[in-house]
Short mmCIF file of C-alpha atoms and ligand atoms in Angstrom, two decimals:
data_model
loop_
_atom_site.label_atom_id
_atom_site.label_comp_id
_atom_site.label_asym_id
_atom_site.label_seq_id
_atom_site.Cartn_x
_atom_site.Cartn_y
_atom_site.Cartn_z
CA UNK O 26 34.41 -15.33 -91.66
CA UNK O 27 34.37 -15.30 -87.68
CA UNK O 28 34.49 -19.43 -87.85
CA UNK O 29 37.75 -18.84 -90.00
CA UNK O 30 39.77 -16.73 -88.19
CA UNK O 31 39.01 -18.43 -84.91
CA UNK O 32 40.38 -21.51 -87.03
CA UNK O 33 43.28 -19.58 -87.79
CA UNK O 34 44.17 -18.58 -84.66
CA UNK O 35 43.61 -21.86 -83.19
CA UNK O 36 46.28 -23.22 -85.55
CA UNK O 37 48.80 -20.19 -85.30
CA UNK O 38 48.54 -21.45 -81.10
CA UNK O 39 48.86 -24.80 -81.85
CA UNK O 40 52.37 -23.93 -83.89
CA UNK O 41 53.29 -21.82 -81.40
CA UNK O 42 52.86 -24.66 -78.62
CA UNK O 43 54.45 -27.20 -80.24
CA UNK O 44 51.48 -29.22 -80.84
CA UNK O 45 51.42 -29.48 -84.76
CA UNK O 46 55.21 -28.81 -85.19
CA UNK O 47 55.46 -32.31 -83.29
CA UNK O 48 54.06 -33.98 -86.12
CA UNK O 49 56.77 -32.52 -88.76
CA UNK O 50 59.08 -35.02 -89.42
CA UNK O 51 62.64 -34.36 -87.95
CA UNK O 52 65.62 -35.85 -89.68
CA UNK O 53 67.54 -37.69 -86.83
CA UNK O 54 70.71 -39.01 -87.40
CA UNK O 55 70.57 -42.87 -88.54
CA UNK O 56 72.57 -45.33 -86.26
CA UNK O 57 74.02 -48.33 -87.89
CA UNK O 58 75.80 -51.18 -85.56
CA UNK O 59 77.92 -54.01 -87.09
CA UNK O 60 78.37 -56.83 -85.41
CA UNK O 61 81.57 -58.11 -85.99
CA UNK O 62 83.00 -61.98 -85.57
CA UNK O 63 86.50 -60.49 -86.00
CA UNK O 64 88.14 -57.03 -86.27
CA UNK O 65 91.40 -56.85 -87.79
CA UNK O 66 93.25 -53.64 -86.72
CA UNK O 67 96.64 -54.08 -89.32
CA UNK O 68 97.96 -51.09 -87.60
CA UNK O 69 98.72 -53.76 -84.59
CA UNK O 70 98.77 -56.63 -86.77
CA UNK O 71 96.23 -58.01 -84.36
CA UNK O 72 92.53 -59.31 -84.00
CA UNK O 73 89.85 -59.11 -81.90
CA UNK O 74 87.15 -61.33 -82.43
CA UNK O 75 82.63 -60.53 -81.40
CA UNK O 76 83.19 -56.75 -81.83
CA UNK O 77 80.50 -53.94 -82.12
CA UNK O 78 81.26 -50.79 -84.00
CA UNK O 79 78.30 -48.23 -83.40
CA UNK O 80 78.17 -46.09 -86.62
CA UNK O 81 76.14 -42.28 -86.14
CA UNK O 82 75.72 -41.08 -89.52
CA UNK O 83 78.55 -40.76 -91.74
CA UNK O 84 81.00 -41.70 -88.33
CA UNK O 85 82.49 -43.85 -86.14
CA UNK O 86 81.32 -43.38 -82.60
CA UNK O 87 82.04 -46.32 -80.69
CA UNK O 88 83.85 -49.87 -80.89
CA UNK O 89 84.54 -52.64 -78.38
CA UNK O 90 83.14 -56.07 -77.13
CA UNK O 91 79.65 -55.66 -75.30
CA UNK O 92 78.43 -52.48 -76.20
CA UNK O 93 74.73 -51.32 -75.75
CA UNK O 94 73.17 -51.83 -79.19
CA UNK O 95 70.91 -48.51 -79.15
CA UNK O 96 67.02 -48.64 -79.72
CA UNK O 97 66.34 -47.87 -83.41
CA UNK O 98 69.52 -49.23 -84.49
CA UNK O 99 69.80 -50.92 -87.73
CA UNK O 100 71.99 -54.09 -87.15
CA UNK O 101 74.05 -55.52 -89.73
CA UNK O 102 75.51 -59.11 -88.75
CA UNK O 103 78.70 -59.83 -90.09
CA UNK O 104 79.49 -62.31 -86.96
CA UNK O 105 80.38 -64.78 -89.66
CA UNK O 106 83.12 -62.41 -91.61
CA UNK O 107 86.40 -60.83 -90.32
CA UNK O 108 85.81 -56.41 -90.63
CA UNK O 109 88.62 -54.10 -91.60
CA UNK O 110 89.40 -51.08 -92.68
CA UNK O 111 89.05 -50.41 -96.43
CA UNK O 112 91.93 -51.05 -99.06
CA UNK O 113 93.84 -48.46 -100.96
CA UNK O 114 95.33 -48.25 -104.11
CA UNK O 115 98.04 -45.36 -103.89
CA UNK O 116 98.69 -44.66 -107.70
CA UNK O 117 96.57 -45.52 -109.94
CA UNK O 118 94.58 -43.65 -113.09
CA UNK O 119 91.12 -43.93 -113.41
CA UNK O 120 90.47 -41.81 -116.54
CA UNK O 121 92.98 -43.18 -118.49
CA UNK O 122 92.02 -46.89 -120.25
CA UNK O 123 94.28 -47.47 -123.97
CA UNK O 124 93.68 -50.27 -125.55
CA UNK O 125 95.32 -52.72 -128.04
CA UNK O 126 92.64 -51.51 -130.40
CA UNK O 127 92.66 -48.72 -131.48
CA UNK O 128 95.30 -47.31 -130.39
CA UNK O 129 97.66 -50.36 -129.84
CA UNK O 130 98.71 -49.57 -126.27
CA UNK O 131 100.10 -46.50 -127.12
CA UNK O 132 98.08 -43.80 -124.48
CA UNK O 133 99.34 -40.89 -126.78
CA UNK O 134 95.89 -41.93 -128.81
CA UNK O 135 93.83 -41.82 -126.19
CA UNK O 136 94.27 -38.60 -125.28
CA UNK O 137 93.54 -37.69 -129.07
CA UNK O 138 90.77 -40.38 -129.21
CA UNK O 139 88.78 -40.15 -125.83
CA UNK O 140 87.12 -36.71 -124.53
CA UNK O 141 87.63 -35.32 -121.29
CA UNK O 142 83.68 -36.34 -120.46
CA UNK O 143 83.75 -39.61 -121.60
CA UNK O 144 86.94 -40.65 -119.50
CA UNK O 145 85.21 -38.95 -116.59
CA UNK O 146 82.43 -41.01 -117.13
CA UNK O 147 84.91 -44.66 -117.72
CA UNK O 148 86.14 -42.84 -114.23
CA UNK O 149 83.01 -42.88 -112.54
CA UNK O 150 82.13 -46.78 -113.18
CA UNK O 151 85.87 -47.52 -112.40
CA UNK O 152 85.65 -46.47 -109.22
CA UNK O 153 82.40 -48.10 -108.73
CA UNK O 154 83.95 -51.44 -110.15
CA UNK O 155 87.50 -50.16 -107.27
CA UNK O 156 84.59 -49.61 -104.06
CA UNK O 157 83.26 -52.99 -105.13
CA UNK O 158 86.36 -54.94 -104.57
CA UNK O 159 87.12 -52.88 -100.90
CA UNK O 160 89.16 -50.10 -102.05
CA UNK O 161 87.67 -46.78 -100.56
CA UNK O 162 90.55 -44.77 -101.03
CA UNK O 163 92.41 -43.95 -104.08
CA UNK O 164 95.35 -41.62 -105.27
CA UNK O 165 94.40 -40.90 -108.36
CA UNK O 166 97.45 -39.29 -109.68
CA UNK O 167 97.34 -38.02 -113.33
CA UNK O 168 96.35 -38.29 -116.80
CA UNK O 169 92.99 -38.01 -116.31
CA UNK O 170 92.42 -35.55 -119.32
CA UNK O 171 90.83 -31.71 -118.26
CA UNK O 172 90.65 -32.33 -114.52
CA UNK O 173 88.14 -35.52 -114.99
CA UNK O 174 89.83 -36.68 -111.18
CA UNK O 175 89.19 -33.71 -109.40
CA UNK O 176 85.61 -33.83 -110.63
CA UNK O 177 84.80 -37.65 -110.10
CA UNK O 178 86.23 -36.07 -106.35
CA UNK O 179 83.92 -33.27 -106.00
CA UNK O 180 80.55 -35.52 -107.68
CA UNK O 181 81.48 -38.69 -104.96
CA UNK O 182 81.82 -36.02 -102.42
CA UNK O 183 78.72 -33.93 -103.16
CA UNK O 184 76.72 -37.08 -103.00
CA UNK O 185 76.21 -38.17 -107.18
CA UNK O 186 77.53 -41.75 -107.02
CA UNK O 187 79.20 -44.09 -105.04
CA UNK O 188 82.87 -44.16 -105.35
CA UNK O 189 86.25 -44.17 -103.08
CA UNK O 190 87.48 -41.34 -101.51
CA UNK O 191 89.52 -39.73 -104.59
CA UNK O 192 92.88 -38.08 -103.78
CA UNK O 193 93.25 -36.37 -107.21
CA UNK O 194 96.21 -34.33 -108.35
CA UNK O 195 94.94 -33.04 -111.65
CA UNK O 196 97.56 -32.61 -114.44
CA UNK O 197 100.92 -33.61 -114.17
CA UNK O 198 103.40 -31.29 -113.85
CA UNK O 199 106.80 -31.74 -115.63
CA UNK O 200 109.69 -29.76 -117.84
CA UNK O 201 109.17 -29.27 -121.66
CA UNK O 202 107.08 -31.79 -122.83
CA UNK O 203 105.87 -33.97 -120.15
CA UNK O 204 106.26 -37.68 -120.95
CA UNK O 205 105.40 -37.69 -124.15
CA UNK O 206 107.54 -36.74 -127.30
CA UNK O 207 105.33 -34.35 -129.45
CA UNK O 208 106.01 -33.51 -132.92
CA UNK O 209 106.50 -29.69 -133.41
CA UNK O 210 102.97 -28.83 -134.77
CA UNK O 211 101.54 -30.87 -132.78
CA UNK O 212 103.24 -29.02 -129.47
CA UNK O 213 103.65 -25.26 -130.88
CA UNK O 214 100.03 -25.40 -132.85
CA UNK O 215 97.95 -27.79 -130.95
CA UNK O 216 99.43 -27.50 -127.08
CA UNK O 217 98.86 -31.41 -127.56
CA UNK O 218 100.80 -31.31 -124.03
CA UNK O 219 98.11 -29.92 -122.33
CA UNK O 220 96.17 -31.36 -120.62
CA UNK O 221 98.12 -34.52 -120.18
CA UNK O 222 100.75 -32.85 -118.73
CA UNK O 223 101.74 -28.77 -117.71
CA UNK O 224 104.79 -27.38 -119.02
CA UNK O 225 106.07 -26.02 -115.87
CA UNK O 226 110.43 -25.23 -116.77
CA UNK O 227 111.40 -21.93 -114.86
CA UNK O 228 110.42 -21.47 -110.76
CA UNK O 229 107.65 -18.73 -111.57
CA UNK O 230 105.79 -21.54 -113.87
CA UNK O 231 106.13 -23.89 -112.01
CA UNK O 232 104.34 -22.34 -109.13
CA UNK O 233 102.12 -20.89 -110.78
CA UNK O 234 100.94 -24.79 -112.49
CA UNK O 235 100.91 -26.10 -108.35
CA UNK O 236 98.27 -23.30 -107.73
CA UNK O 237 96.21 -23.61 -110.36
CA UNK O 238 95.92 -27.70 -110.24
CA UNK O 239 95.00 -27.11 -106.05
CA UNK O 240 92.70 -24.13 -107.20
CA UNK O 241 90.68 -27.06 -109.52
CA UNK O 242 90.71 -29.53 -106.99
CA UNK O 243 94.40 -30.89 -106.61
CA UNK O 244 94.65 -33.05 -103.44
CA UNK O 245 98.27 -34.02 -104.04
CA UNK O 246 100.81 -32.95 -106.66
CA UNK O 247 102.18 -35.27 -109.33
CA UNK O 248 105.26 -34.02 -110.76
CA UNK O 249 107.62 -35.70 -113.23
CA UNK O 250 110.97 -35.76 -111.73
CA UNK O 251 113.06 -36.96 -114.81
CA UNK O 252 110.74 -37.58 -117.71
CA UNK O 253 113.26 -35.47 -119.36
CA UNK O 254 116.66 -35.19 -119.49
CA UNK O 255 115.97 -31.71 -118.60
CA UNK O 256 113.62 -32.73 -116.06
CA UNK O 257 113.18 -30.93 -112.45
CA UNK O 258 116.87 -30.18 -110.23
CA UNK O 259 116.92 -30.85 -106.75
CA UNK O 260 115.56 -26.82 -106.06
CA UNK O 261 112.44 -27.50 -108.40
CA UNK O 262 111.41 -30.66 -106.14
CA UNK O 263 111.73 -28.13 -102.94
CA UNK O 264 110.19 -25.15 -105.00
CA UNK O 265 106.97 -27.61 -105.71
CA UNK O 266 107.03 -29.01 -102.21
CA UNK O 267 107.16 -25.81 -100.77
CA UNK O 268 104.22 -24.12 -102.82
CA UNK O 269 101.42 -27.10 -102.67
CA UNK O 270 102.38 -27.54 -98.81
CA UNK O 271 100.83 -24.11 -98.82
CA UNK O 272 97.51 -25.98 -100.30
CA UNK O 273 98.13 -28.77 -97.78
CA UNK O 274 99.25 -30.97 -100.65
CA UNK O 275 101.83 -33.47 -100.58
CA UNK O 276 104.16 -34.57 -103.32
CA UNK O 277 104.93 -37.31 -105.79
CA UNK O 278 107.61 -37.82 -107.97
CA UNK O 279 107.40 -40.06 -110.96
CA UNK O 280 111.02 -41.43 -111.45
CA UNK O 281 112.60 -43.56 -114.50
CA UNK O 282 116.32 -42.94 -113.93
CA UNK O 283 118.80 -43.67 -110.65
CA UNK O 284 119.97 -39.79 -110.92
CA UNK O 285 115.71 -38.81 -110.66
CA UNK O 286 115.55 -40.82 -107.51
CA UNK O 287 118.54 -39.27 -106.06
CA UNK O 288 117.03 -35.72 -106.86
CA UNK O 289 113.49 -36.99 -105.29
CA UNK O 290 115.06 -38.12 -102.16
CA UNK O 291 117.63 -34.94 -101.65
CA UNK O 292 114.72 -33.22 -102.08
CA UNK O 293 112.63 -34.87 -99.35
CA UNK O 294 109.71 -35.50 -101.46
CA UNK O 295 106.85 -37.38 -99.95
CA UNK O 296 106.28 -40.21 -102.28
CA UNK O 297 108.38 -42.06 -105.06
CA UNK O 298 106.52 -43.64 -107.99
CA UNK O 299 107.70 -46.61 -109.36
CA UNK O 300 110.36 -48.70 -108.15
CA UNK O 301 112.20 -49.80 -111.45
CA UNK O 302 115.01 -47.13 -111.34
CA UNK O 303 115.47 -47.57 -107.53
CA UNK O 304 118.45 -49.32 -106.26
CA UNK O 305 119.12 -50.71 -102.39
CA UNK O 306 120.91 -47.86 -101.55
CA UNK O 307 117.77 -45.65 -102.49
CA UNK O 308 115.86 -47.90 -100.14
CA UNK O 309 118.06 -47.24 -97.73
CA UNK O 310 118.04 -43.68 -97.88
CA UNK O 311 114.11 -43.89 -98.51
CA UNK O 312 113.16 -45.79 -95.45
CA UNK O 313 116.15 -43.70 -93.24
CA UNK O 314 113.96 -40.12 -94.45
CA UNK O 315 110.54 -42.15 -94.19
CA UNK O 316 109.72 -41.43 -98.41
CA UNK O 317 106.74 -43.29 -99.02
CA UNK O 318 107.07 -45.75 -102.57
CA UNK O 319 104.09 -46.59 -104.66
CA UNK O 320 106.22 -49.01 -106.76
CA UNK O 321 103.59 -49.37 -109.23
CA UNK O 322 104.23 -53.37 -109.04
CA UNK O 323 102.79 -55.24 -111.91
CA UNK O 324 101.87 -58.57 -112.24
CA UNK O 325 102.89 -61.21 -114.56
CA UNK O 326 99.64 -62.19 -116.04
CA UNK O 327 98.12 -64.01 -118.97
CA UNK O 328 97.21 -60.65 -119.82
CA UNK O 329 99.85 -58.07 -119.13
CA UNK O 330 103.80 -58.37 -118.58
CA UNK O 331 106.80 -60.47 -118.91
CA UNK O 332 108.75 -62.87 -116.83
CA UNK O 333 111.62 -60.73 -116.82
CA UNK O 334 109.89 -57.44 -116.05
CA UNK O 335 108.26 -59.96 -113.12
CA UNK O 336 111.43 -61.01 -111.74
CA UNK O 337 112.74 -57.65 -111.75
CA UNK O 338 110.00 -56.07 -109.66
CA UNK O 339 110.10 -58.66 -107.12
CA UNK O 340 113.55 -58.71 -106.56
CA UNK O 341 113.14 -54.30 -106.06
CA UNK O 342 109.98 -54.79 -103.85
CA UNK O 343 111.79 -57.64 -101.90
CA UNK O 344 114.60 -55.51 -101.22
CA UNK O 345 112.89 -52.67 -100.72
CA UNK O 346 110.83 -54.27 -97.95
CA UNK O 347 113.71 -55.78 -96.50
CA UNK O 348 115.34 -52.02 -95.99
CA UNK O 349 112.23 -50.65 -93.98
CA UNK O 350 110.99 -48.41 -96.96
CA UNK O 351 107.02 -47.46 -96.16
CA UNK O 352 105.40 -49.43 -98.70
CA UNK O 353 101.85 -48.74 -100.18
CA UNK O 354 100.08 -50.87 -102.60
CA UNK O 355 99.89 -49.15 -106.01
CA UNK O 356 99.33 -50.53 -109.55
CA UNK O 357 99.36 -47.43 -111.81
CA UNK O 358 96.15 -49.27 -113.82
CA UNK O 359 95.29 -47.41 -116.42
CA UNK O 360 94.85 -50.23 -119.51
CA UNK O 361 92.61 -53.00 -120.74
CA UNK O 362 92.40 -55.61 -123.29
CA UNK O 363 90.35 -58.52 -124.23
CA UNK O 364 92.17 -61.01 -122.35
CA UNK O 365 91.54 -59.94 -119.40
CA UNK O 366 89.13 -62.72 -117.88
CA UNK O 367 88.34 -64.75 -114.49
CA UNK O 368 90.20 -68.30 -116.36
CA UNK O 369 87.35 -70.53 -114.85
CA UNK O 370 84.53 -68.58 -115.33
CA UNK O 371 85.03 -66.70 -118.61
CA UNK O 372 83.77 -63.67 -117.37
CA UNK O 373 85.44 -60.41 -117.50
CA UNK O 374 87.54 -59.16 -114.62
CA UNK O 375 86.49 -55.60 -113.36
CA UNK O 376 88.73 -52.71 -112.79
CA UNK O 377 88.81 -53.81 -108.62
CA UNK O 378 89.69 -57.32 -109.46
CA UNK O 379 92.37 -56.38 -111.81
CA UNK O 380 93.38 -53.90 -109.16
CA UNK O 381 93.66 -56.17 -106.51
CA UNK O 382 95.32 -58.86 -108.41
CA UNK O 383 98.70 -56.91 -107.98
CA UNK O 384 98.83 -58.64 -104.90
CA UNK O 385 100.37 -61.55 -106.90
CA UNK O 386 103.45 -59.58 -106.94
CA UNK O 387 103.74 -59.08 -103.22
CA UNK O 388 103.15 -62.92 -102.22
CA UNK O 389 105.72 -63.87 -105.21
CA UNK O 390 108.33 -60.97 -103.21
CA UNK O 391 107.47 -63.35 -100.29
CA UNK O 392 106.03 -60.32 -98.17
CA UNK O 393 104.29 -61.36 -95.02
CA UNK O 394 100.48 -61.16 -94.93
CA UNK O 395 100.86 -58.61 -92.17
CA UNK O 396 102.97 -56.44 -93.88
CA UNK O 397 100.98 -56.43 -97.19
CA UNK O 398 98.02 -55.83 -94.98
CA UNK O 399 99.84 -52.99 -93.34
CA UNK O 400 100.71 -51.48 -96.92
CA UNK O 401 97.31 -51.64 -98.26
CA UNK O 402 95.73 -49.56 -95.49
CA UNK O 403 97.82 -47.92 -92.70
CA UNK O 404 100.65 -46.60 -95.44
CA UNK O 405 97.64 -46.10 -98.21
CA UNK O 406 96.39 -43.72 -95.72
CA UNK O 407 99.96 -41.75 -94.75
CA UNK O 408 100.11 -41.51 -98.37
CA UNK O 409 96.71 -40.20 -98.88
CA UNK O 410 97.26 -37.94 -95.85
CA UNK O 411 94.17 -38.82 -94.70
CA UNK O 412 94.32 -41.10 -91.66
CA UNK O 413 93.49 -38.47 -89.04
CA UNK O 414 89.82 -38.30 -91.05
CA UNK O 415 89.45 -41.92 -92.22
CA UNK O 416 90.65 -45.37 -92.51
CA UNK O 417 91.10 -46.70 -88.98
CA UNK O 418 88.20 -48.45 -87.50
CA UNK O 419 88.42 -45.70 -84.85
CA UNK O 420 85.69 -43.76 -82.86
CA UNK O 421 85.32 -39.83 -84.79
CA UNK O 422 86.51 -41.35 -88.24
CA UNK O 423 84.33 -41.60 -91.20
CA UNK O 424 82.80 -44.97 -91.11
CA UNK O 425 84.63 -46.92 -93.99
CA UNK O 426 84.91 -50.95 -93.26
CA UNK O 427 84.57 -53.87 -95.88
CA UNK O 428 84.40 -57.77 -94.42
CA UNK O 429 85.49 -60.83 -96.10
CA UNK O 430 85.39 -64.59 -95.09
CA UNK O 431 88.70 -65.31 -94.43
CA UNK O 432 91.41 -64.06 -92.42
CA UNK O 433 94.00 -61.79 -94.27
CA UNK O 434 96.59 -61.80 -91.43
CA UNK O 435 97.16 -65.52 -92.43
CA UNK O 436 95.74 -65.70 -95.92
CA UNK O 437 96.21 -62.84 -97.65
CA UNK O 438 94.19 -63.80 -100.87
CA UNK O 439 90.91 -63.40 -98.39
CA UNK O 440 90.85 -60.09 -100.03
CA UNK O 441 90.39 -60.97 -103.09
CA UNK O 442 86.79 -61.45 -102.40
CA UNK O 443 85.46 -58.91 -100.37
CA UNK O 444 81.60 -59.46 -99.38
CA UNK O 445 80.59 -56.40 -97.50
CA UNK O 446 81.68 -52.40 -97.98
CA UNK O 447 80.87 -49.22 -95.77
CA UNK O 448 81.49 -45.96 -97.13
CA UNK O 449 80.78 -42.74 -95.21
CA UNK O 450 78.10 -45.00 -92.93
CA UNK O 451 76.39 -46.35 -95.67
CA UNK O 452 76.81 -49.76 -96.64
CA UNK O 453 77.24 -49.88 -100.49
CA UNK O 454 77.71 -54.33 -100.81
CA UNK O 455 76.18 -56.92 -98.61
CA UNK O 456 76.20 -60.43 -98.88
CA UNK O 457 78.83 -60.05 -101.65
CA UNK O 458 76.55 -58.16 -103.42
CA UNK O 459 76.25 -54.36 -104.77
CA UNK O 460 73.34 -52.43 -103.41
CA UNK O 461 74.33 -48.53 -103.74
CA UNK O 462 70.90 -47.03 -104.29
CA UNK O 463 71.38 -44.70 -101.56
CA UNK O 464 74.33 -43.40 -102.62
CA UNK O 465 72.72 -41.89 -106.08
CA UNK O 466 71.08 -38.70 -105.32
CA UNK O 467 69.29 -36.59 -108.36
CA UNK O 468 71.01 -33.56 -106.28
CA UNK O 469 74.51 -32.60 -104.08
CA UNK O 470 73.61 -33.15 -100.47
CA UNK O 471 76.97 -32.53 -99.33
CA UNK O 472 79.24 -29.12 -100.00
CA UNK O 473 76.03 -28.12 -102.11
CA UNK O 474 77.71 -24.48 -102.77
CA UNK O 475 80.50 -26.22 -104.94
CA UNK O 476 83.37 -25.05 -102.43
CA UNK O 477 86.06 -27.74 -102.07
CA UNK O 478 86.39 -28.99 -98.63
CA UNK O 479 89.34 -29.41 -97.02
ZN1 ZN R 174 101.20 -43.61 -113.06
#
C-alpha cells in the first residue's frame, strides 16, 4: 500500500513538472510549402515565375521568391505547373439536375420527382465533381429544394466532405408564384410553390422571407425581379437590399424582360442574372454603377443549345465586355442528359467539366484570356463577397490554389485541365488526380456547435 502511494505521488510530481505531460502529443499546426514554377496573380494580369507560398494550417502566411522553407515542412513541387487562385462559378444550381427522362426537361417534375435529401446528396458529389475541375467557390443561387444549399454549406464547412466554398441563398424569393405557373390546386392545396420559390408580394412578406432564408443559412439573396408581370417595383428591390444588407447579404436579381433590368439597376442591386434581356444601354448603366452580371452564358454544344441562342449570347457578352460591365463567369447548370460525353474518349463529362466548358462562349465573344481570367476569379470573388477572406494568393487568406500545365494568360483552355487543388490548406488533387481522404471526417471539426459563421 506504502509502495503505491509513493508511486502515486511520484507520478502526480512528474505531471506537475512537466516530465510526463512532455510525452502527450500536442497538435501543432501543419505547414505546407508549394513550390511554384509560375504564379499567376489575374488581379495584375501578371506572372511571376519560382515562387514559394508557405501555407500554416488552413492559411496563407507567406509568398515570394527565396523564402526559408521551414523544418518539418511538407513540400509539394509544382515547379513544373503555373499556381493560381481557384475558379468560380457565380450562378449556378447544384441541387437541381432535370432530365430528358423523366421529366423531359421540364424542372417543374423534379421538384415533384426528387426529395429534398436526395438532391442534397446529387449536391454533395456535384460539388465534388466542381472542386475537381478548380472551382472552390460557388454561388449557389436557388432551387435547391428545402434549403439542400445552405446545408451542403454548413456540412463542407463543418468538415463532412470536400466541396467549394458554397455561397447559398436558399429559396428564391419572388411575387405570386415564383417562376413557375401552378395550377390552382396545386398552389392553394399543395403550396407546390414552396419550396422552389417564396411568395413574398407586400413589403412586410417580403422581409419577413429575407430573414428567414439568412436565419437558415442564406449567404446572398436571390430574388426574381420580373418572373411576373407583377413582379418586384423599383421600392421592393431597395426594400430586399436594405433588409439582407442587415444579414450582410448581397443581392441578385434574376431578369427576363428590358423593363426588369431597368428596375434592377434603379434599384442598385448588386448582381444581374442573365444577360438575354439586357441591352447596351443597360451595360452602360451597369458598368457606370459597378452591377456585377452573371450572364448565365451557355454554350452551343452537341448537347445543349442552338446556334441562334449562341449567336445571341455572344453578341450580349461581347458588348457587354466592351462597355466595362464587371463580368463573372456563371453557367446557371442545373441539367443533364445522355449526350453529354468527352467526343474522343466516350466517357462522361462531370459536372466541373461541363461547368467549365462555358468558357467556349467567352473565346467565341473574342474576350481576352486576361479578362476571362480576371472574371473567373477576381469578379467571382466581388460577387461572392468574399475576397477579403479568400481567393487571392495573399498572406492571411485561406489557402485555396489549383495548378495546371499551361499558361491561362495566353491560353485560356489551360484550365480546362486542372492537375492540382488546395482547399482550406489541404490539398484535395495532385498529379491530376483526386485524393480527398482528409477532407472526410466521421465528425464536424469546424463550427461543431452548428452556429453559422460569418
Ligand atoms: Zn439560375
Amino acid at each position: 500500500m506504502r509502495t503505491l502511494l509513493v508511486m502515486i505521488w511520484l507520478f502526480l510530481a512528474a505531471v506537475s513538472a512537466g516530465t510526463v505531460s512532455a510525452r502527450v502529443q500536442i497538435p501543432t499546426t501543419p505547414v505546407t510549402v508549394i513550390k511554384a514554377g509560375r504564379l499567376i496573380d489575374p488581379e495584375t494580369g501578371t506572372t511571376a515565375t519560382n515562387q514559394v507560398i508557405i501555407i500554416e494550417g488552413e492559411k496563407i502566411k507567406e509568398v515570394g521568391a527565396n523564402l526559408a522553407i521551414p523544418s518539418g515542412a511538407t513540400v509539394i513541387d509544382l515547379s513544373r505547373l503555373t499556381v493560381l487562385p481557384g475558379l468560380v462559378d457565380a450562378h449556378t444550381h447544384m441541387a437541381l439536375t432535370y432530365k430528358e427522362q423523366p421529366e423531359n426537361n421540364y424542372y417543374y417534375l423534379t421538384y415533384v420527382m426528387e426529395s429534398s435529401t436526395l438532391r442534397a446528396i446529387q449536391a454533395a458529389s456535384n460539388g465534388i465533381q466542381l472542386l475537381n475541375s478548380g472551382f472552390t467557390v460557388v454561388r449557389d443561387v436557388g432551387n435547391n429544394a428545402m434549403y439542400a444549399d445552405t446545408s451542403l454549406r454548413q456540412a463542407i464547412e463543418q468538415g463532412w466532405l470536400p466541396g467549394p466554398t458554397v455561397i447559398p441563398s436558399g429559396p428564391i424569393i419572388g411575387s405570386t408564384g415564383g417562376q413557375l405557373w401552378p395550377t390552382p390546386e396545386m398552389y392553394k392545396q399543395h403550396n407546390i410553390v414552396f419550396p422552389e420559390y417564396i411568395d413574398a408580394d407586400t413589403p412586410d412578406e417580403i422581409v419577413k422571407a429575407v430573414r428567414q432564408n439568412m436565419l437558415f443559412g442564406a449567404r446572398t439573396i436571390k430574388i426574381c425581379v420580373d418572373c411576373k408581370p407583377w413582379g418586384y417595383s423599383v421600392d421592393d428591390i431597395k426594400l430586399v437590399i436594405k433588409e439582407a444588407a442587415k444579414g450582410g447579404c448581397k443581392v441578385e436579381g434574376h431578369v427576363q424582360t428590358p423593363e426588369g433590368a431597368q428596375r434592377a439597376i434603379d434599384a442598385g442591386i448588386y448582381i444581374i442574372a442573365h444577360g438575354n434581356a439586357l441591352t447596351p444601354e443597360h451595360h452602360r448603366q451597369m458598368a457606370e454603377k459597378g452591377i456585377f452580371l452573371t450572364g448565365t452564358d451557355t454554350p452551343f454544344t452537341k448537347y445543349r443549345g442552338s446556334e441562334a441562342a449562341f449567336r445571341q449570347t455572344v453578341a450580349k457578352l461581347r458588348d457587354a465586355w466592351e462597355k466595362k460591365v464587371p463580368l463573372t463567369f456563371s453557367t446557371d447548370f442545373d441539367y443533364w442528359n445522355d449526350r453529354m460525353k468527352n467526343e474522343k474518349t466516350g466517357e462522361w463529362l462531370s459536372r466541373g467539366e461541363l461547368t467549365i466548358a462555358f468558357l467556349d462562349t467567352w473565346k467565341a465573344a473574342n474576350i481576352p484570356p486576361r479578362d476571362i481570367l480576371y472574371a473567373i476569379t477576381i469578379n467571382g470573388y466581388k460577387a461572392a463577397d468574399i475576397i477579403k477572406d479568400r481567393g487571392p494568393i495573399k498572406p492571411g487568406l485561406f489557402a485555396d490554389m489549383i495548378a495546371v500545365s499551361g499558361n491561362p494568360l495566353t491560353d485560356i483552355d489551360a484550365l480546362r485541365d486542372v492537375q492540382f487543388v488546395m482547399k482550406n490548406g489541404m490539398v484535395f488533387k495532385k498529379d491530376g488526380v483526386m485524393s480527398p481522404e482528409k477532407f472526410f471526417h466521421p465528425g464536424p471539426v469546424r463550427t461543431p456547435n452548428g452556429r453559422w459563421t460569418r
